[in-house]
Tab-separated table of C-alpha atoms in Angstrom:
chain	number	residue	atom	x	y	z
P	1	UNK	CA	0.000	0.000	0.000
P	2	UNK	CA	1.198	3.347	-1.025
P	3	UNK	CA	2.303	5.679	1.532
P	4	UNK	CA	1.507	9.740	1.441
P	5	UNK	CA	2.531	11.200	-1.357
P	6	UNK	CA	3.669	14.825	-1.361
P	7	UNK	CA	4.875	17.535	-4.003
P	8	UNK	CA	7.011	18.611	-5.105
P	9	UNK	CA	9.700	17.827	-2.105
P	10	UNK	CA	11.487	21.566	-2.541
P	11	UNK	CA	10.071	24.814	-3.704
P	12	UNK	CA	11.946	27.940	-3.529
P	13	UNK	CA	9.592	31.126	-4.383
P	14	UNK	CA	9.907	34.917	-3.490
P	15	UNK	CA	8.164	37.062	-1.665
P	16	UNK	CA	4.581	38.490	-2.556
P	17	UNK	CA	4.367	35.051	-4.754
P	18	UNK	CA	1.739	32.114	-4.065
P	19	UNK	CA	2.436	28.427	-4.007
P	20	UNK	CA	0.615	25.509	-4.257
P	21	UNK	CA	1.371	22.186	-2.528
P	22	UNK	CA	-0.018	18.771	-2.972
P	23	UNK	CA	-0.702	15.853	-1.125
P	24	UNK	CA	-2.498	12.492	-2.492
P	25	UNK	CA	-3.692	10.523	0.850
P	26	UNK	CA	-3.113	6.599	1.446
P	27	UNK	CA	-5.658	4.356	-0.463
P	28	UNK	CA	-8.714	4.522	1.308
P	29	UNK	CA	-8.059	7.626	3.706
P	30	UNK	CA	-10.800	10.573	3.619
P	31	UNK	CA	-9.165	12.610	6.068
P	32	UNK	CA	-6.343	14.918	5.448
P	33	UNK	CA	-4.663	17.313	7.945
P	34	UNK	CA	-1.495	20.033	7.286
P	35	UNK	CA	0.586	20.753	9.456
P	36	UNK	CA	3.802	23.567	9.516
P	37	UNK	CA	7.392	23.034	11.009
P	38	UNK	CA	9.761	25.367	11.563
P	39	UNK	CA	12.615	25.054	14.054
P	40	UNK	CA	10.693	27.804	16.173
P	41	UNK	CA	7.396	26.861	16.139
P	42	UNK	CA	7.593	23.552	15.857
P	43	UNK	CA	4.841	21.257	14.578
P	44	UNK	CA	2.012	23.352	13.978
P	45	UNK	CA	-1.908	22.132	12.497
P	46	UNK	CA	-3.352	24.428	9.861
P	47	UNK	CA	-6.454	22.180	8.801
P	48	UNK	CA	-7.964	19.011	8.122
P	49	UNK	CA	-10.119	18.555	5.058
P	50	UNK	CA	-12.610	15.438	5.287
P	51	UNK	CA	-15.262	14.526	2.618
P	52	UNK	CA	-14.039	17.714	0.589
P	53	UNK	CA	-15.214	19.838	3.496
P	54	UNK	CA	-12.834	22.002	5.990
P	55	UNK	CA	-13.547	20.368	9.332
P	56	UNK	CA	-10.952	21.724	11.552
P	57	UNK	CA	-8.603	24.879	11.301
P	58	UNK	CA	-5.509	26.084	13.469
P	59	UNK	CA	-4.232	29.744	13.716
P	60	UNK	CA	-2.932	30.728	10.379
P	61	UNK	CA	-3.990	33.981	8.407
P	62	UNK	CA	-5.881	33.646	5.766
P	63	UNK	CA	-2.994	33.101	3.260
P	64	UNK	CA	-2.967	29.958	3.996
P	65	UNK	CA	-5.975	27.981	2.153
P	66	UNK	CA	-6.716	24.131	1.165
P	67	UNK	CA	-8.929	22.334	-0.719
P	68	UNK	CA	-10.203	18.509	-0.902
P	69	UNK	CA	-11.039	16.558	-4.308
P	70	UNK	CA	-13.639	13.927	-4.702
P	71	UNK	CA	-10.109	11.529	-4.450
P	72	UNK	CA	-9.401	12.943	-1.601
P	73	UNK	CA	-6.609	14.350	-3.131
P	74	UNK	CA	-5.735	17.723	-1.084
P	75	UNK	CA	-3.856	20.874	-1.836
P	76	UNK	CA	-3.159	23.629	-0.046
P	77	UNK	CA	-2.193	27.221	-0.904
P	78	UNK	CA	-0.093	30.080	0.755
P	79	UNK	CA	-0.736	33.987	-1.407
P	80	UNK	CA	1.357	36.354	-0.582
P	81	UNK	CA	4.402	34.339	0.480
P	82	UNK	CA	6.198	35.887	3.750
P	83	UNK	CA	10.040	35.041	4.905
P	84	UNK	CA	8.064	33.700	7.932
P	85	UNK	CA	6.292	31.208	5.532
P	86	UNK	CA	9.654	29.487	5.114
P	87	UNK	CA	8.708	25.911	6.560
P	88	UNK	CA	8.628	22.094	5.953
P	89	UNK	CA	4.704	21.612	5.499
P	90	UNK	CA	3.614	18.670	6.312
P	91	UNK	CA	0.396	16.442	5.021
P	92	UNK	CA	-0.934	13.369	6.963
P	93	UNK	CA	-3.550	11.021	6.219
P	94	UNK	CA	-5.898	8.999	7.907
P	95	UNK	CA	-9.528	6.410	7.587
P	96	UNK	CA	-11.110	8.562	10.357
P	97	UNK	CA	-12.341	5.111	11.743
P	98	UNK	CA	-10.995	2.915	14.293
P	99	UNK	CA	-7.619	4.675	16.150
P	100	UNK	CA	-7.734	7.194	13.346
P	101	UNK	CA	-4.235	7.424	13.215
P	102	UNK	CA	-2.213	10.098	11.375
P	103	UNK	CA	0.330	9.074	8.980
P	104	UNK	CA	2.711	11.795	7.538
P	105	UNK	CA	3.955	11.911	4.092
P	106	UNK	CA	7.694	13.108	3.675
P	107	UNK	CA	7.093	16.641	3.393
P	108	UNK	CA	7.534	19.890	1.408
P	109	UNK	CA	10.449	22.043	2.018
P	110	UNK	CA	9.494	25.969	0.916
P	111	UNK	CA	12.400	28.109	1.132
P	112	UNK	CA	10.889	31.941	1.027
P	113	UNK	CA	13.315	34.337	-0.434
V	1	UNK	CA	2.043	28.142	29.322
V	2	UNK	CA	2.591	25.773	25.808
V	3	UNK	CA	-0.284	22.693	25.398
V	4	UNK	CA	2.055	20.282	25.170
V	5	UNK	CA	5.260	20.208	27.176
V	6	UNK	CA	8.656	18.419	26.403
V	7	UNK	CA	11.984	18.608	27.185
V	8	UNK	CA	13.980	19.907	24.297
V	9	UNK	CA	16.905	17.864	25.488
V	10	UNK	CA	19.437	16.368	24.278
V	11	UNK	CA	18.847	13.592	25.883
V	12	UNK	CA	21.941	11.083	26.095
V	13	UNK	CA	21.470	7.355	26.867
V	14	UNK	CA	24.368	4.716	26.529
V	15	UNK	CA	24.028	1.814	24.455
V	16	UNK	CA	21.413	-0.738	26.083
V	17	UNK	CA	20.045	1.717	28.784
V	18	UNK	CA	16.673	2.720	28.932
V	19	UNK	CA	15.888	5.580	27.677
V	20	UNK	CA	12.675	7.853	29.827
V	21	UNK	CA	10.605	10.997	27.427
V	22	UNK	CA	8.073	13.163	29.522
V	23	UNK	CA	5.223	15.174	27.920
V	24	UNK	CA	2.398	17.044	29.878
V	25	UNK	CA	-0.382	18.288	28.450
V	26	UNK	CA	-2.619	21.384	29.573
V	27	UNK	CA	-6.327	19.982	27.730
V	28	UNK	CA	-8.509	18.064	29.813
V	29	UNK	CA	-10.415	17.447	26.840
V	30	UNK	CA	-7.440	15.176	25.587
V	31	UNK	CA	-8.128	12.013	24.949
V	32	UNK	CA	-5.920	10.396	22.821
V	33	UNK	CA	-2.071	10.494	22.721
V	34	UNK	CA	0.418	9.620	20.742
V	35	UNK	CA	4.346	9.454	20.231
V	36	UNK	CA	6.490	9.870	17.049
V	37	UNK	CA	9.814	9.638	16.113
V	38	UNK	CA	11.341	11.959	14.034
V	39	UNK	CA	14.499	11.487	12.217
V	40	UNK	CA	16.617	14.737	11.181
V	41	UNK	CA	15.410	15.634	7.554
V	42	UNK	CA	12.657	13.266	7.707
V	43	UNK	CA	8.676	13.542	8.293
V	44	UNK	CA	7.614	11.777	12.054
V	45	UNK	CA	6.545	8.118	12.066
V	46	UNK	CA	4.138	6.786	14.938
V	47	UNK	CA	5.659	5.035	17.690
V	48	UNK	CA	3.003	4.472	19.875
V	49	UNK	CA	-0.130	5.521	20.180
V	50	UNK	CA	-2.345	5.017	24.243
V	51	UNK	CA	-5.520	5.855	24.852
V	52	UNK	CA	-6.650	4.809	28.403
V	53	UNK	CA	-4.399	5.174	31.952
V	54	UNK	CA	-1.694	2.585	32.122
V	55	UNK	CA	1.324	1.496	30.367
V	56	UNK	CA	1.262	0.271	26.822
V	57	UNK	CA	4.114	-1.949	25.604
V	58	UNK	CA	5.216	-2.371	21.720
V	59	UNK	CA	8.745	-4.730	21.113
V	60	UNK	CA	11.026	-2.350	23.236
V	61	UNK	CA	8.797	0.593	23.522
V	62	UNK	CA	6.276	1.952	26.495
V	63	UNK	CA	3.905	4.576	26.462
V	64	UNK	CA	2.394	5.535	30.132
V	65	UNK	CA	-0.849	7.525	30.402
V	66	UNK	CA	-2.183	9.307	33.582
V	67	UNK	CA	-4.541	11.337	32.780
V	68	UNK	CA	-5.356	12.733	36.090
V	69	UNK	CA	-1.717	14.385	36.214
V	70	UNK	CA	-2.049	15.204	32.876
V	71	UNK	CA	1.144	13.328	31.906
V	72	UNK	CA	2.049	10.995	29.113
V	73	UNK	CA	5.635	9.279	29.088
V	74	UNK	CA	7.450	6.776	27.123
V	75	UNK	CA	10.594	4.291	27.620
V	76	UNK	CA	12.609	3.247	25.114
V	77	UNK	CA	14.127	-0.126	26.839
V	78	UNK	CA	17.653	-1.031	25.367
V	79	UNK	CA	18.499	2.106	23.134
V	80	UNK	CA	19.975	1.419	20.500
V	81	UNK	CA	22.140	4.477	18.161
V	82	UNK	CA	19.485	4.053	15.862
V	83	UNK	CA	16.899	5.396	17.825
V	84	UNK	CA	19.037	8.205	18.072
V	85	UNK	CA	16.195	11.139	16.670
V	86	UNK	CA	13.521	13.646	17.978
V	87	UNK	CA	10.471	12.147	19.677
V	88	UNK	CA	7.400	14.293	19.787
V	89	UNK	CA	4.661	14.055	22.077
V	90	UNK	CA	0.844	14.829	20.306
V	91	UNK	CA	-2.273	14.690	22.072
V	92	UNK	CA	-5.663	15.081	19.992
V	93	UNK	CA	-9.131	16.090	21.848
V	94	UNK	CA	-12.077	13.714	21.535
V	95	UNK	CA	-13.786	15.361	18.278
V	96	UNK	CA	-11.994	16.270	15.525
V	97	UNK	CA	-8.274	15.037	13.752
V	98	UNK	CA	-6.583	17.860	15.455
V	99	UNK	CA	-3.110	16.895	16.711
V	100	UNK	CA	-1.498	19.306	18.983
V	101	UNK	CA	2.128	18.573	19.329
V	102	UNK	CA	4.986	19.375	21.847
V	103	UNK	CA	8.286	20.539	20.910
V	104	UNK	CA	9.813	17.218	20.957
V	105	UNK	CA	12.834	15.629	22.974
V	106	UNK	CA	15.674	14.985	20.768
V	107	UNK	CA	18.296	12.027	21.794
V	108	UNK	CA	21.197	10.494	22.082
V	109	UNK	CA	22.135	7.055	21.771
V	110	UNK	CA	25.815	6.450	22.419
V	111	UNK	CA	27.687	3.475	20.956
């Protein structure tokens, strides 16, 4: 079974630009949560899309926007890229049933120039 | 005061000791709890996961749970170099797929 899948692994954008990362959950997994780290901060939830719908969000501006596809399929997108936004973002995936673990896909490292 | 407490560390085991992680948590409304392991450059990976007071035990690993002090532990019996990494502590309230997660421990397993 096919783990997390996240892309692209390394960005590098400027400031004022937007990005768009993606995340394609494990077989079978309708829930999908984002999460920031930064050596600061540390692990940090944005939101959790389920059934295409937002059903949780942390405390992030408004910059800082996902979606869900009928795959479950999720992306999420940062406007208006700060120096601050500079971060490993992280995707995990779970069934929402049973111990409704989390399982974390490998990451995208933005670099904010 | 920060939801989830950790020591940053480092913290440095020998070879075959037993390694012991604190977390504390500030939400009453937690009621799951987990541990994952966290390599340097890589994304965590679930260690353990406990969901009722008591110790849980997994190969070499044991979580601890007590949720009246608000505390969650684990042990890493007979550390080896290659558990050598950052272990974060993540609790997660009742409703929702929230995980809120402490700053994590890093350590140090020495050959």
């Amino acid at each position: 079974k096919a783990g997390v899948t996240q892309t692209p692994r390394y960005l590098i954008k400027t400031r004022g630009q937007q990005v768009t990362l993606s995340c394609s959950p494990i077989s079978g997994h309708r829930s999908v949560s984002w999460y920031q780290q930064t050596p600061g901060q540390g692990l940090q939830f944005l939101f959790e899309y389920f059934s295409e719908t937002q059903r949780n969000k942390g405390n992030f501006p408004g910059r800082f926007s996902g979606r869900q596809f009928s795959n479950s399929r999720s992306e999420m997108n940062v406007s208006t890229l700060e120096l601050g936004d500079s971060a490993l973002y992280l995707c995990a995936s779970s069934s929402a049933g049973g111990e409704n673990i989390q399982y974390f896909g490998a990451g995208t490292r933005l670099s904010v120039l | 005061q920060k939801e989830v407490e950790q020591n940053s560390g480092p913290l440095s085991v020998p070879e075959g000791a037993i390694a012991s992680l604190n977390c504390t948590y500030s939400d009453r409304g937690s009621q799951s709890f987990f541990w994952y392991r966290q390599y340097s450059g890589k994304s965590p990976e679930l260690i353990m996961s406990i969901y009722s007071n008591g110790d849980k035990e997994d190969g070499r690993f044991t979580a601890q749970l007590n949720k009246a002090s608000q505390y969650v532990s684990l042990l890493i019996r007979d550390s080896q170099p290659s558990d050598s990494a950052t272990y974060l502590c993540a609790v997660r309230r009742a409703a929702g797929n929230k995980l809120t997660f402490g700053g994590g421990t890093r350590v140090l397993v020495k050959p």
